[in-house]
Coordinates of C-alpha atoms in Angstrom, one line a residue:
M19 CA 15.2 -17.1 -30.7
V20 CA 16.4 -19.8 -28.5
P21 CA 13.5 -21.7 -26.8
T22 CA 14.9 -22.0 -23.6
I23 CA 16.0 -18.5 -23.2
A24 CA 13.6 -15.4 -22.7
A25 CA 14.0 -12.2 -25.0
L26 CA 17.0 -10.1 -24.7
T27 CA 16.2 -7.0 -23.2
G28 CA 18.1 -3.5 -22.5
A29 CA 18.6 -4.4 -18.9
D30 CA 20.7 -7.2 -20.0
E31 CA 23.5 -5.1 -20.7
F32 CA 24.1 -4.4 -17.0
F33 CA 26.0 -6.7 -14.8
N34 CA 22.9 -7.3 -12.3
H35 CA 21.7 -10.9 -13.3
Q36 CA 20.7 -13.0 -10.5
I37 CA 19.5 -16.2 -12.8
V38 CA 20.6 -17.9 -15.7
N39 CA 18.3 -16.1 -18.1
T40 CA 17.6 -12.6 -19.2
F41 CA 15.7 -9.9 -17.4
A42 CA 12.4 -10.9 -19.3
A43 CA 12.2 -14.0 -17.1
V44 CA 12.2 -14.7 -13.3
A45 CA 13.3 -17.8 -11.4
T46 CA 9.8 -19.3 -10.7
P47 CA 7.0 -20.2 -13.0
E48 CA 4.6 -19.3 -10.4
R49 CA 1.9 -17.1 -12.1
A50 CA 1.3 -14.9 -8.8
W51 CA 5.1 -13.6 -9.0
T52 CA 4.6 -9.8 -8.9
E53 CA 6.5 -6.6 -8.7
K54 CA 4.6 -3.7 -7.3
A55 CA 4.8 -0.1 -6.4
W56 CA 2.4 1.6 -4.4
F57 CA 2.1 5.5 -3.1
T58 CA -0.3 7.3 -0.9
L59 CA 0.3 11.3 -1.1
M60 CA -1.8 13.4 1.2
R61 CA -2.2 17.0 2.3
K62 CA -1.5 17.8 5.8
D63 CA -4.7 19.4 6.3
G64 CA -6.8 16.4 4.9
S65 CA -8.4 17.9 2.2
L66 CA -6.9 16.2 -0.6
Q67 CA -5.3 12.8 -1.2
A68 CA -3.8 11.0 -4.3
G69 CA -3.1 7.1 -4.7
F70 CA -1.0 5.3 -7.3
G71 CA 0.0 1.8 -7.9
L72 CA 1.8 -0.1 -10.7
G73 CA 2.3 -3.9 -11.0
K74 CA 4.3 -6.2 -13.5
Y75 CA 3.3 -9.9 -13.7
A76 CA 6.0 -11.6 -15.6
N77 CA 4.3 -14.9 -15.8
R78 CA 1.0 -13.5 -16.8
N79 CA 2.5 -11.0 -19.5
I80 CA 0.6 -8.4 -17.8
V81 CA 1.3 -4.8 -16.6
D82 CA -1.3 -3.0 -14.7
G83 CA -1.9 -0.1 -12.6
F84 CA -4.4 2.6 -11.0
A85 CA -4.2 6.2 -10.1
G86 CA -6.7 8.4 -8.4
V87 CA -7.5 11.1 -5.9
Q88 CA -10.0 11.7 -3.2
I89 CA -11.5 15.2 -2.5
G90 CA -14.2 15.6 0.1
T91 CA -16.0 12.3 0.0
R92 CA -15.5 11.9 -3.7
Q93 CA -12.9 9.4 -5.3
F94 CA -11.9 9.5 -8.8
T95 CA -9.9 6.3 -10.0
V96 CA -8.3 5.5 -13.2
R97 CA -7.2 1.8 -13.9
A98 CA -5.3 0.7 -17.0
S99 CA -3.7 -2.6 -18.1
R100 CA -1.6 -3.8 -21.2
L101 CA 0.3 -6.8 -22.4
L102 CA 3.8 -7.0 -21.0
D103 CA 5.5 -7.8 -24.2
S104 CA 4.0 -4.8 -26.0
A105 CA 6.6 -2.5 -24.3
P106 CA 8.8 -4.9 -22.0
E107 CA 11.0 -2.2 -20.5
A108 CA 8.2 0.7 -20.2
M109 CA 7.5 1.4 -16.6
G110 CA 3.9 2.8 -17.2
V111 CA 0.9 1.4 -18.6
G112 CA -1.9 3.6 -20.6
P113 CA -2.1 7.1 -19.2
L114 CA -0.1 6.1 -16.1
G115 CA 3.6 6.9 -15.8
Y116 CA 6.4 5.8 -13.4
D117 CA 9.7 7.6 -13.6
V118 CA 12.8 6.9 -11.3
V119 CA 14.3 10.4 -11.1
E120 CA 16.9 9.2 -8.8
P121 CA 17.1 5.6 -7.1
L122 CA 15.7 5.7 -3.5
K123 CA 15.4 9.4 -3.7
A124 CA 12.9 10.6 -6.3
I125 CA 10.1 9.0 -8.1
R126 CA 7.9 10.9 -10.6
L127 CA 4.4 9.7 -11.2
T128 CA 2.2 10.9 -13.9
L129 CA -1.3 10.6 -14.9
A130 CA -2.0 12.0 -18.5
E131 CA -5.3 13.2 -19.8
N132 CA -7.7 10.1 -20.4
A133 CA -10.9 9.2 -21.5
A134 CA -11.7 7.4 -18.4
Q135 CA -11.9 10.3 -15.7
P136 CA -11.6 14.2 -15.6
L137 CA -8.4 13.7 -13.7
R138 CA -4.6 14.4 -14.4
F139 CA -1.7 14.9 -12.5
E140 CA 2.3 15.1 -12.4
L141 CA 3.6 14.3 -8.9
T142 CA 7.1 13.8 -7.4
F143 CA 7.7 11.7 -4.5
H144 CA 10.8 13.1 -2.6
A145 CA 12.4 10.7 0.0
T146 CA 13.0 12.0 3.5
M147 CA 13.8 8.9 5.3
P148 CA 15.5 5.6 4.1
G149 CA 13.6 2.7 2.7
F150 CA 13.0 0.1 5.3
F151 CA 12.2 -3.6 5.0
E152 CA 9.4 -5.5 6.8
N153 CA 9.7 -9.0 7.6
R154 CA 9.4 -11.4 4.8
D155 CA 5.9 -12.5 4.3
V156 CA 5.5 -16.3 3.9
V157 CA 2.3 -18.1 4.1
I158 CA 2.2 -22.0 3.4
Q159 CA -1.5 -23.2 2.7
A160 CA -2.1 -26.7 1.7
G161 CA 1.7 -27.2 0.8
R162 CA 1.9 -24.1 -1.6
A163 CA 3.6 -21.1 -0.9
A164 CA 0.6 -18.7 -1.0
S165 CA 2.8 -15.7 -0.4
D166 CA 6.4 -15.3 -0.3
V167 CA 7.1 -11.5 -0.5
I168 CA 9.6 -8.8 0.6
R169 CA 8.5 -5.2 1.0
Y170 CA 10.2 -2.0 1.7
H171 CA 8.4 1.2 2.5
Q172 CA 9.5 5.0 2.7
A173 CA 8.3 8.3 3.9
G174 CA 8.7 11.4 1.8
T175 CA 7.2 14.8 0.6
V176 CA 5.5 15.6 -2.6
S177 CA 5.7 18.3 -5.2
G178 CA 3.7 18.8 -8.5
W179 CA 0.2 19.5 -9.4
I180 CA -3.3 17.6 -9.6
E181 CA -6.0 18.6 -12.2
I182 CA -9.5 17.5 -11.3
E183 CA -12.4 18.3 -13.6
G184 CA -10.5 21.2 -15.0
Q185 CA -9.6 22.8 -11.5
R186 CA -5.8 22.6 -10.8
H187 CA -4.4 22.2 -7.4
E188 CA -0.8 23.1 -6.7
V189 CA 1.1 20.3 -4.7
N190 CA 3.7 22.2 -2.2
P191 CA 6.1 19.9 -0.4
D192 CA 5.6 21.8 2.9
E193 CA 2.0 21.1 2.7
W194 CA 1.8 17.4 1.7
F195 CA 3.2 14.3 3.0
G196 CA 3.5 10.7 1.6
F197 CA 4.7 7.3 1.8
R198 CA 5.6 4.6 -0.9
D199 CA 6.4 0.9 -0.9
R200 CA 7.9 -1.5 -3.3
S201 CA 7.4 -5.3 -3.2
W202 CA 8.2 -8.1 -5.2
G203 CA 7.5 -12.1 -5.0
V204 CA 4.7 -14.5 -4.9
R205 CA 1.7 -12.5 -3.8
E206 CA -1.8 -12.7 -2.9
H207 CA -5.0 -11.6 -5.0
V208 CA -3.2 -12.0 -8.4
G209 CA -5.6 -13.2 -11.1
L210 CA -8.6 -15.2 -10.3
D211 CA -8.2 -18.6 -8.4
P212 CA -8.8 -21.5 -10.8
A213 CA -12.4 -22.9 -10.3
D214 CA -11.0 -26.6 -9.7
L215 CA -8.9 -26.2 -6.6
A216 CA -9.3 -28.5 -3.8
P217 CA -11.0 -26.8 -0.6
T218 CA -8.2 -25.4 1.9
G219 CA -10.3 -26.1 5.2
G220 CA -9.8 -22.4 6.5
H221 CA -8.6 -19.1 5.4
G222 CA -5.1 -18.9 6.8
T223 CA -3.8 -17.3 3.7
T224 CA -3.7 -13.7 3.1
G225 CA -6.1 -14.2 0.4
G226 CA -9.8 -15.8 0.1
N227 CA -12.9 -14.5 1.3
K228 CA -13.2 -13.8 5.2
A229 CA -16.9 -12.6 5.5
G230 CA -18.5 -14.2 8.4
S231 CA -15.3 -15.0 10.2
A232 CA -13.1 -13.2 12.6
F233 CA -10.1 -11.3 11.1
H234 CA -8.1 -8.3 12.1
F235 CA -5.6 -6.7 9.6
N236 CA -3.6 -3.5 10.6
W237 CA -0.8 -1.7 8.7
L238 CA 0.9 1.4 9.8
V239 CA 3.8 3.6 8.5
S240 CA 4.7 6.8 9.9
K241 CA 7.3 9.7 10.1
I242 CA 7.7 11.1 13.5
D243 CA 9.9 14.2 14.1
R244 CA 12.3 15.1 17.2
A245 CA 13.1 18.6 17.9
D246 CA 16.8 17.8 17.2
G247 CA 15.8 17.3 13.6
T248 CA 16.1 13.6 13.5
S249 CA 13.1 11.5 12.7
Y250 CA 11.8 7.9 13.3
D251 CA 9.0 5.7 11.8
L252 CA 6.6 3.6 13.9
A253 CA 5.9 0.7 11.4
Y254 CA 4.0 -2.4 11.8
Y255 CA 1.8 -4.7 10.0
F256 CA -0.2 -7.8 11.6
R257 CA -2.8 -10.2 10.4
D258 CA -4.8 -12.1 12.9
F259 CA -7.2 -14.8 11.7
G260 CA -9.1 -15.4 14.9
G261 CA -7.7 -13.3 17.9
E262 CA -6.2 -16.5 19.8
G263 CA -2.6 -16.3 20.6
P264 CA -0.1 -14.3 18.4
P265 CA -1.0 -13.0 14.9
A266 CA -0.6 -15.3 12.1
F267 CA 1.8 -12.6 10.9
F268 CA 3.5 -9.6 12.4
S269 CA 6.2 -7.2 11.4
G270 CA 7.0 -4.4 13.7
Y271 CA 10.0 -1.9 13.7
I272 CA 10.6 1.4 15.0
N273 CA 13.1 2.7 12.2
E274 CA 15.3 5.4 12.7
S275 CA 16.4 8.1 10.0
D276 CA 20.1 6.9 10.6
G277 CA 18.8 3.5 9.1
R278 CA 18.8 1.5 12.2
Q279 CA 15.8 -0.6 12.5
I280 CA 14.8 -1.6 16.3
P281 CA 12.6 -4.6 16.4
I282 CA 9.1 -4.5 18.1
L283 CA 8.6 -7.6 20.5
H284 CA 5.0 -7.1 21.0
L285 CA 2.2 -4.6 19.9
Y286 CA -1.1 -3.8 21.4
P287 CA -3.4 -1.2 19.5
E288 CA -6.4 0.3 21.2
I289 CA -8.0 1.9 18.3
D290 CA -11.7 3.5 17.9
Y291 CA -13.3 2.7 14.6
R292 CA -16.5 4.5 13.3
A293 CA -19.2 2.1 13.2
S294 CA -20.8 3.3 9.9
D295 CA -17.7 2.5 7.7
R296 CA -14.8 1.0 10.0
G297 CA -12.7 4.0 9.7
A298 CA -10.0 4.5 12.2
M299 CA -10.5 7.3 14.4
R300 CA -8.2 7.6 17.3
G301 CA -6.5 5.5 19.9
T302 CA -3.1 4.4 21.2
V303 CA -0.5 1.8 20.3
T304 CA 1.7 0.3 22.9
A305 CA 5.0 -0.9 21.3
I306 CA 7.3 -3.3 23.5
I307 CA 10.9 -3.4 22.5
A308 CA 14.1 -5.2 24.2
G309 CA 15.8 -3.2 26.9
K310 CA 19.1 -3.9 28.9
G311 CA 19.4 -7.5 30.1
K312 CA 16.1 -9.1 30.8
S313 CA 14.4 -5.8 30.9
V314 CA 11.7 -4.4 28.3
E315 CA 10.7 -1.0 27.5
E316 CA 7.3 0.1 26.6
R317 CA 6.5 3.0 24.2
M318 CA 3.3 4.5 23.7
F319 CA 2.1 6.3 20.6
E320 CA -1.1 8.5 20.1
I321 CA -2.9 8.2 16.8
E322 CA -5.7 10.4 15.5
V323 CA -7.4 10.7 12.0
I324 CA -6.7 13.9 10.3
N325 CA -9.8 14.2 8.5
P326 CA -12.5 11.6 9.3
E327 CA -14.1 11.7 6.0
M328 CA -10.7 11.2 4.0
G329 CA -9.1 7.7 3.0
F330 CA -8.5 6.7 -0.5
R331 CA -10.2 3.2 -1.0
L332 CA -8.0 0.7 -2.5
L333 CA -10.6 -1.7 -3.9
P334 CA -11.3 0.4 -6.9
G335 CA -7.3 0.0 -7.3
M336 CA -7.9 -3.7 -7.8
Y337 CA -6.8 -4.5 -4.2
G338 CA -9.4 -7.6 -4.3
E339 CA -11.9 -8.1 -7.1
W340 CA -13.4 -4.9 -8.3
K341 CA -16.0 -5.0 -11.4
G342 CA -14.5 -8.4 -12.3
Q343 CA -11.0 -7.1 -12.3
I344 CA -8.1 -8.0 -10.2
H345 CA -4.4 -7.5 -10.1
G346 CA -2.6 -9.2 -12.9
S347 CA -5.8 -10.7 -14.7
Y348 CA -6.1 -10.1 -18.5
K349 CA -8.5 -7.4 -19.4
G350 CA -7.6 -6.6 -22.9
E351 CA -4.5 -5.8 -25.0
A352 CA -4.7 -2.2 -24.1
F353 CA -7.4 -1.7 -21.3
L354 CA -8.6 1.6 -19.7
D355 CA -11.4 2.0 -17.1
G356 CA -12.6 4.1 -14.2
E357 CA -15.4 6.0 -12.3
T358 CA -16.3 8.4 -9.9
I359 CA -17.5 7.4 -6.3
E360 CA -19.6 10.5 -4.9
D361 CA -19.5 9.2 -1.2
V362 CA -16.8 6.7 -0.5
N363 CA -18.2 6.6 3.2
N364 CA -21.7 5.5 2.3
P365 CA -22.4 2.8 4.5
A366 CA -24.0 1.0 1.6
K367 CA -20.5 0.3 0.2
L368 CA -19.4 -1.4 3.1
A369 CA -22.5 -3.5 3.2
E370 CA -21.4 -4.7 -0.3
T371 CA -18.1 -6.1 0.7
Y372 CA -15.8 -5.9 3.8
R373 CA -12.9 -5.2 1.7
W374 CA -14.4 -1.7 1.2
Q375 CA -12.7 -1.1 4.7
I376 CA -9.3 -1.0 3.1
R377 CA -8.3 2.4 2.6
D378 CA -5.2 4.8 3.0
R379 CA -6.1 6.8 6.2
P380 CA -4.3 9.8 6.9
V381 CA -3.4 10.1 10.7
R382 CA -1.5 12.3 13.0
I383 CA 0.8 10.5 15.4
R384 CA 2.5 11.5 18.6
E385 CA 5.0 10.0 21.1
G386 CA 5.4 12.5 24.0
A387 CA 6.8 15.8 22.5
N388 CA 7.5 14.3 19.2
G389 CA 5.1 14.4 16.3
G390 CA 4.3 13.5 12.7
Y391 CA 2.1 11.9 10.2
G392 CA 1.2 8.3 9.0
D393 CA -0.8 6.3 7.0
M394 CA -3.2 3.4 8.5
E395 CA -4.8 0.6 6.8
S396 CA -7.1 -1.7 8.4
I397 CA -10.0 -4.4 8.3
I398 CA -12.0 -5.2 11.3
L399 CA -14.4 -8.4 11.3
G400 CA -15.6 -9.6 14.5
D401 CA -14.6 -8.5 18.0
Y402 CA -11.2 -8.3 19.2
P403 CA -9.3 -6.8 22.3
G404 CA -8.5 -3.1 22.0
V405 CA -11.0 -2.7 19.0
R406 CA -13.9 -0.3 19.9
I407 CA -16.4 0.4 17.6
V408 CA -17.8 3.8 18.0

């Protein structure tokens, strides 16, 4: 083996190289380099929800992931991790499987029988909209690119089955909806920070502990149907680190099913959040887009939670530190873990860490006569215009 060239892989047979190395290497030595897939899959009546995530960390020699379901207030989560070089081209880890059936059209997710939780499933995501990119997410903190990542999301339906504690639930695409995203780049919350880093003098990055400070994060994706059979997507993501002036990061588009992306110039959400667990309940989102000449157009969307008790928590999926585990960290050559949380909405969970707020919240969304479904993620710390705690 030549010391300056990474291992040869099957992918190197194809004419897709972007750097002067094999597909076993990436262009940067940054240890936070990540490729990630995420899915949230929900019944339209709000009675059952599944989550799935897979991450590859080339400069950490790690593949890890999670799979889980929420039924009622109970959440079952399975986590797995392995060394990347144990199977460098396999798109899976432990009992978690990820299979590209048709690029940008269909992805099969599997959770095999396992020792961690009485849960298994086979689910196929079927795209019903194109994939849409968000704005590139770049954060420079103390001279370092703390984040430089691109992400696209996609709406779809779901088919297959889920088995929980021996009870099988058939998944009919007419009764389910879902969203997925794919991202790659330098990402937050990858491995634990070194203990000898200099203080940054603030928390302007996407990572860090924000307890005791003002912080407002909101992410929404959706699929809204018109009577003529076309669809569109209200999609936005913002992080506000104090409430003064524009958000620290903002990406907002109205994405059409023909592939067009209409930029949102300004966004104003007015959302009620439940006091006990900060779960989004209902509200409106006003989006300002460009009109003709100097004019602008105001569009208002109504949002309401489908089931107030539903919202798959992402912290047990290692979106933030959980039981000493975090995305990309070494957990052993072949690691498997999981747990059942009996009541995800217990206020005691939120008292332990504000990051318990982060969930995939199934919502209904309407604009006039048009309607559909969406997924909202949020963190609320402090007081903000438009945020109502009820």
